[in-house]
Structures are given as C-alpha cells and as structure tokens.
mmCIF file of C-alpha atoms in Angstrom:
data_model
loop_
_atom_site.group_PDB
_atom_site.id
_atom_site.type_symbol
_atom_site.label_atom_id
_atom_site.label_comp_id
_atom_site.label_asym_id
_atom_site.label_seq_id
_atom_site.Cartn_x
_atom_site.Cartn_y
_atom_site.Cartn_z
ATOM 1 C CA MET A 1 36.065 -51.710 -2.366
ATOM 2 C CA LEU A 2 35.132 -53.080 1.060
ATOM 3 C CA VAL A 3 35.106 -49.744 2.849
ATOM 4 C CA ARG A 4 32.856 -48.161 0.217
ATOM 5 C CA LYS A 5 30.393 -51.001 0.681
ATOM 6 C CA LEU A 6 30.507 -50.866 4.468
ATOM 7 C CA ILE A 7 29.583 -47.313 5.408
ATOM 8 C CA PRO A 8 26.255 -47.002 3.545
ATOM 9 C CA LEU A 9 25.134 -50.370 4.859
ATOM 10 C CA VAL A 10 26.161 -49.556 8.405
ATOM 11 C CA LEU A 11 24.258 -46.296 8.346
ATOM 12 C CA ILE A 12 21.152 -47.899 6.891
ATOM 13 C CA LEU A 13 21.233 -50.635 9.499
ATOM 14 C CA LEU A 14 21.265 -48.105 12.309
ATOM 15 C CA PHE A 15 17.629 -47.375 11.491
ATOM 16 C CA THR A 16 16.444 -50.802 10.390
ATOM 17 C CA ASN A 17 16.058 -54.201 11.946
ATOM 18 C CA GLY A 18 19.615 -55.115 11.036
ATOM 19 C CA TYR A 19 20.521 -55.375 14.708
ATOM 20 C CA SER A 20 17.256 -56.932 15.847
ATOM 21 C CA GLU A 21 18.891 -60.231 16.821
ATOM 22 C CA LEU A 22 21.970 -58.669 18.420
ATOM 23 C CA LYS A 23 21.998 -58.135 22.174
ATOM 24 C CA ASP A 24 23.307 -54.942 23.726
ATOM 25 C CA ASP A 25 26.830 -55.198 25.106
ATOM 26 C CA GLU A 26 27.330 -58.706 23.745
ATOM 27 C CA TRP A 27 29.299 -59.802 20.707
ATOM 28 C CA GLY A 28 27.270 -61.372 17.922
ATOM 29 C CA THR A 29 27.127 -61.944 14.181
ATOM 30 C CA GLU A 30 25.905 -59.224 11.806
ATOM 31 C CA GLU A 31 24.511 -59.976 8.367
ATOM 32 C CA LEU A 32 26.183 -57.249 6.288
ATOM 33 C CA PHE A 33 27.849 -58.947 3.320
ATOM 34 C CA ASP A 34 27.695 -62.172 1.363
ATOM 35 C CA ASP A 35 31.467 -62.408 1.092
ATOM 36 C CA ILE A 36 32.476 -61.425 4.638
ATOM 37 C CA VAL A 37 31.532 -62.814 8.045
ATOM 38 C CA VAL A 38 31.149 -59.952 10.544
ATOM 39 C CA VAL A 39 31.048 -60.163 14.336
ATOM 40 C CA SER A 40 30.536 -57.002 16.352
ATOM 41 C CA VAL A 41 29.368 -55.278 19.502
ATOM 42 C CA ASN A 42 27.768 -51.886 20.178
ATOM 43 C CA GLY A 43 29.577 -49.053 21.914
ATOM 44 C CA LYS A 44 28.798 -48.249 25.549
ATOM 45 C CA ILE A 45 29.363 -44.492 25.286
ATOM 46 C CA THR A 46 28.071 -43.975 21.748
ATOM 47 C CA HIS A 47 25.808 -46.958 21.139
ATOM 48 C CA GLY A 48 25.851 -46.865 17.336
ATOM 49 C CA ASP A 49 29.643 -46.899 17.124
ATOM 50 C CA ARG A 50 30.401 -50.580 16.769
ATOM 51 C CA TYR A 51 33.600 -52.572 17.062
ATOM 52 C CA ARG A 52 33.691 -55.030 14.148
ATOM 53 C CA LEU A 53 35.804 -57.984 13.082
ATOM 54 C CA PHE A 54 35.710 -58.943 9.397
ATOM 55 C CA PHE A 55 36.462 -62.531 8.391
ATOM 56 C CA HIS A 56 37.134 -62.778 4.644
ATOM 57 C CA HIS A 57 36.302 -66.275 3.445
ATOM 58 C CA THR A 58 38.606 -66.238 0.417
ATOM 59 C CA SER A 59 40.977 -68.738 2.060
ATOM 60 C CA THR A 60 41.341 -70.777 5.238
ATOM 61 C CA LYS A 61 44.304 -68.588 6.219
ATOM 62 C CA LYS A 62 42.243 -65.394 6.069
ATOM 63 C CA CYS A 63 39.573 -66.996 8.247
ATOM 64 C CA ASN A 64 42.092 -66.909 11.095
ATOM 65 C CA LEU A 65 43.124 -63.289 10.439
ATOM 66 C CA PRO A 66 40.113 -61.030 10.993
ATOM 67 C CA GLN A 67 40.439 -57.316 10.323
ATOM 68 C CA SER A 68 39.356 -54.940 13.104
ATOM 69 C CA TYR A 69 37.386 -51.744 12.477
ATOM 70 C CA ILE A 70 35.742 -49.199 14.757
ATOM 71 C CA SER A 71 33.373 -46.373 13.923
ATOM 72 C CA PHE A 72 33.157 -42.968 15.580
ATOM 73 C CA TYR A 73 30.281 -40.527 15.199
ATOM 74 C CA SER A 74 31.112 -36.830 15.480
ATOM 75 C CA VAL A 75 28.893 -33.785 15.850
ATOM 76 C CA ALA A 76 31.761 -31.349 16.369
ATOM 77 C CA GLY A 77 31.136 -27.821 15.116
ATOM 78 C CA ASN A 78 31.492 -27.513 11.329
ATOM 79 C CA ALA A 79 32.171 -31.247 11.217
ATOM 80 C CA LYS A 80 31.521 -31.590 7.488
ATOM 81 C CA GLU A 81 34.047 -28.917 6.559
ATOM 82 C CA LYS A 82 36.626 -30.227 9.018
ATOM 83 C CA PHE A 83 36.412 -33.823 7.859
ATOM 84 C CA GLU A 84 36.815 -32.776 4.237
ATOM 85 C CA ASP A 85 40.308 -31.565 5.144
ATOM 86 C CA LEU A 86 41.719 -33.695 7.956
ATOM 87 C CA PRO A 87 45.190 -32.848 9.311
ATOM 88 C CA SER A 88 46.055 -36.523 8.771
ATOM 89 C CA LYS A 89 44.307 -39.846 8.233
ATOM 90 C CA SER A 90 46.532 -41.432 10.868
ATOM 91 C CA ILE A 91 45.373 -41.117 14.460
ATOM 92 C CA LEU A 92 47.393 -41.937 17.559
ATOM 93 C CA THR A 93 45.105 -44.142 19.588
ATOM 94 C CA GLU A 94 45.246 -45.700 23.035
ATOM 95 C CA ILE A 95 43.662 -49.000 24.048
ATOM 96 C CA ASN A 96 42.797 -49.819 27.658
ATOM 97 C CA GLN A 97 44.813 -46.841 28.914
ATOM 98 C CA SER A 98 48.056 -48.697 28.243
ATOM 99 C CA GLN A 99 49.023 -49.466 24.653
ATOM 100 C CA LYS A 100 49.337 -46.785 21.978
ATOM 101 C CA PHE A 101 49.100 -47.500 18.269
ATOM 102 C CA LEU A 102 47.960 -45.895 15.012
ATOM 103 C CA THR A 103 44.505 -46.260 13.512
ATOM 104 C CA GLN A 104 43.721 -45.189 9.958
ATOM 105 C CA VAL A 105 40.707 -43.226 8.726
ATOM 106 C CA VAL A 106 39.403 -45.313 5.826
ATOM 107 C CA ASP A 107 36.043 -43.693 5.159
ATOM 108 C CA ILE A 108 33.908 -40.726 6.181
ATOM 109 C CA SER A 109 30.179 -40.269 5.595
ATOM 110 C CA ASP A 110 27.516 -37.702 6.395
ATOM 111 C CA PHE A 111 25.204 -39.039 9.078
ATOM 112 C CA ILE A 112 22.244 -37.188 10.615
ATOM 113 C CA ALA A 113 23.690 -33.971 12.076
ATOM 114 C CA GLY A 114 27.326 -35.012 11.942
ATOM 115 C CA MET A 115 29.869 -37.354 10.408
ATOM 116 C CA SER A 116 30.454 -41.081 10.764
ATOM 117 C CA VAL A 117 34.108 -42.087 10.564
ATOM 118 C CA LEU A 118 35.373 -45.611 9.945
ATOM 119 C CA LEU A 119 38.791 -46.437 11.398
ATOM 120 C CA TYR A 120 40.961 -49.431 10.576
ATOM 121 C CA VAL A 121 42.480 -50.835 13.759
ATOM 122 C CA GLY A 122 44.563 -53.675 12.347
ATOM 123 C CA ILE A 123 44.740 -57.375 11.618
ATOM 124 C CA ASN A 124 45.475 -60.103 14.161
ATOM 125 C CA SER A 125 45.044 -63.821 14.404
ATOM 126 C CA VAL A 126 42.090 -65.209 16.329
ATOM 127 C CA GLU A 127 44.519 -66.584 18.923
ATOM 128 C CA GLN A 128 46.204 -63.186 19.374
ATOM 129 C CA LEU A 129 42.876 -61.427 19.849
ATOM 130 C CA ILE A 130 41.623 -63.893 22.434
ATOM 131 C CA GLU A 131 44.932 -63.863 24.319
ATOM 132 C CA HIS A 132 45.137 -60.058 24.275
ATOM 133 C CA HIS A 133 41.665 -59.587 25.758
ATOM 134 C CA LYS A 134 41.416 -62.640 28.033
ATOM 135 C CA ASP A 135 41.866 -60.702 31.304
ATOM 136 C CA ASN A 136 39.667 -57.742 30.345
ATOM 137 C CA ASP A 137 35.947 -57.080 30.695
ATOM 138 C CA GLU A 138 35.863 -54.420 28.011
ATOM 139 C CA ILE A 139 37.859 -52.631 25.343
ATOM 140 C CA LYS A 140 38.517 -48.941 25.999
ATOM 141 C CA ILE A 141 39.741 -46.886 23.075
ATOM 142 C CA GLU A 142 40.599 -43.192 23.018
ATOM 143 C CA LEU A 143 41.640 -41.131 20.009
ATOM 144 C CA LEU A 144 44.563 -39.034 21.243
ATOM 145 C CA ALA A 145 45.933 -36.996 18.347
ATOM 146 C CA PHE A 146 46.420 -36.748 14.614
ATOM 147 C CA TYR A 147 49.774 -38.180 13.585
ATOM 148 C CA ASP A 148 52.138 -37.395 10.714
ATOM 149 C CA GLN A 149 53.657 -40.745 9.736
ATOM 150 C CA GLU A 150 56.135 -39.247 7.287
ATOM 151 C CA ASP A 151 57.701 -36.970 9.903
ATOM 152 C CA GLU A 152 56.857 -39.337 12.772
ATOM 153 C CA ARG A 153 55.329 -36.662 14.953
ATOM 154 C CA ILE A 154 52.107 -35.753 16.700
ATOM 155 C CA LEU A 155 50.348 -32.856 15.020
ATOM 156 C CA PRO A 156 49.527 -29.825 17.210
ATOM 157 C CA VAL A 157 45.779 -30.066 16.623
ATOM 158 C CA ASP A 158 43.142 -30.665 19.293
ATOM 159 C CA ILE A 159 41.502 -33.993 18.409
ATOM 160 C CA GLU A 160 38.275 -32.847 20.102
ATOM 161 C CA GLU A 161 37.890 -30.160 17.452
ATOM 162 C CA TYR A 162 37.096 -33.070 15.138
ATOM 163 C CA PHE A 163 35.807 -35.797 17.458
ATOM 164 C CA ASP A 164 33.626 -34.268 20.159
ATOM 165 C CA ILE A 165 33.606 -37.618 21.990
ATOM 166 C CA PRO A 166 37.016 -39.141 21.170
ATOM 167 C CA ARG A 167 36.576 -42.264 23.269
ATOM 168 C CA ASN A 168 34.357 -45.302 23.498
ATOM 169 C CA THR A 169 34.110 -48.563 25.393
ATOM 170 C CA TRP A 170 33.013 -51.949 24.062
ATOM 171 C CA SER A 171 32.000 -54.942 26.161
ATOM 172 C CA LEU A 172 33.853 -58.237 25.806
ATOM 173 C CA ASN A 173 30.812 -60.308 26.782
ATOM 174 C CA GLY A 174 30.667 -63.274 24.435
ATOM 175 C CA PHE A 175 33.819 -62.155 22.623
ATOM 176 C CA GLU A 176 35.676 -65.470 22.534
ATOM 177 C CA GLU A 177 32.557 -67.388 21.534
ATOM 178 C CA ALA A 178 31.662 -64.899 18.786
ATOM 179 C CA VAL A 179 35.188 -64.859 17.376
ATOM 180 C CA GLY A 180 35.247 -68.650 17.362
ATOM 181 C CA ALA A 181 31.853 -68.757 15.665
ATOM 182 C CA GLY A 182 32.965 -66.162 13.110
ATOM 183 C CA LYS A 183 36.034 -68.206 12.227
ATOM 184 C CA ALA A 184 33.995 -71.414 12.010
ATOM 185 C CA GLU A 185 31.410 -69.804 9.725
ATOM 186 C CA CYS A 186 34.197 -68.362 7.568
ATOM 187 C CA LEU A 187 35.828 -71.787 7.210
ATOM 188 C CA SER A 188 32.455 -73.316 6.393
ATOM 189 C CA ARG A 189 31.985 -70.832 3.553
ATOM 190 C CA VAL A 190 35.492 -71.499 2.230
ATOM 191 C CA SER A 191 34.704 -75.208 2.225
ATOM 192 C CA SER A 192 31.385 -74.630 0.443
ATOM 193 C CA SER A 193 33.069 -72.438 -2.178
ATOM 194 C CA ASN A 194 35.712 -75.090 -2.830
ATOM 195 C CA LYS A 195 33.034 -77.725 -3.322
ATOM 196 C CA GLU A 196 31.159 -75.508 -5.781
ATOM 197 C CA ILE A 197 34.171 -75.062 -8.091
ATOM 198 C CA LYS A 198 34.957 -78.782 -8.276
ATOM 199 C CA PHE A 199 33.755 -80.605 -11.375
#
C-alpha cells in the first residue's frame, strides 16, 4: 500500500541526503519511489512537514491527476496514546484562510519525541492546481477540528490537544514549473513502460 511505503521512507529521508538537491521554500522533485513521481516543498513553520504531489505513472490520465498529501509532526503531551485513539480520522481543514474542506488521516508513525501524521488532501488535475494557486505566494493550511462524517458534525475536541502546531505554510516558488515537470516525467515513464511491453 502506498501510504505504508511512504511514511518510513519520509522519516528516513529527514536524516539523510534525500533532500540534498532540494532548495528550501522551492518546489522540486523527490526521489522516493520507482513507481511514483513526487514533487514537494518543505514547510515554513515546521520545516520537515512537506506538501507533496504524487503522480502515478500507470496511465496518461493519472499523470494529469496528482494526489496531494501533507504531513504534520506533533509533540503534544501523551501524543502516542492520543494518536492510537483519534476522535476521528477526518479533520476539518482550512486553506488560505478562506476555503474549508476535509483531510483524511491515512497514516501515523512514531518519530523522535512525537508522532508524524500523513494527511490526504485530495486529487485535482494539474490545470486545477495551477489555476487555484496562480494568485498566491504560498499555501496556508490550518487543522481546525476533528469531524464526524457520519453525523456531519464537528467534534467537541480541542485539535491542539493532538496537534500542538496545527498549521503550516508552504511556499509556491517554482510550483507551476515543478508540477509541469512532474507531469512530463510521469508521461515519459508511461511511454517507456508501454514500449517495454511491446513485442
């Protein structure tokens, strides 16, 4: 499963040269997987919490529909115990202090003195992503509250009891270029795969 592969690699790369060619506050390509093209940028508030786009090169269509993920590191008191029993895996989230939507907790791992949490943001076309962010300099995301999707209600739990820093900001420097390069590399790999299976 993708998520199970991602977290251990992400944590290892935090203390290796995995980011050696990436510039701070600028989108670039990460070498994480053979079967996925990843472009990302570091967080401005919590540096290690990256915003990532995954391009799956299983088809040309998927190369235009990257999946968005963000990570949040928490050192809240008794974090391990709390994250073993979350009120919900759905979190009401706000982007750029304007639009609210739900993110999903897809994986949780022990990391140093706290917990690293991977959140699924959603899937959008390359064109939608570029259009959405074209007038912005950065992406601001804040985790607002745990959300019960079945009952469609906000849960009365303080999010900061779980995420001591429930917000982060990511630069959009080089975003359009990196997304375009990610799509192009994805399409190139699809093309190469198609050539390999021809007799």
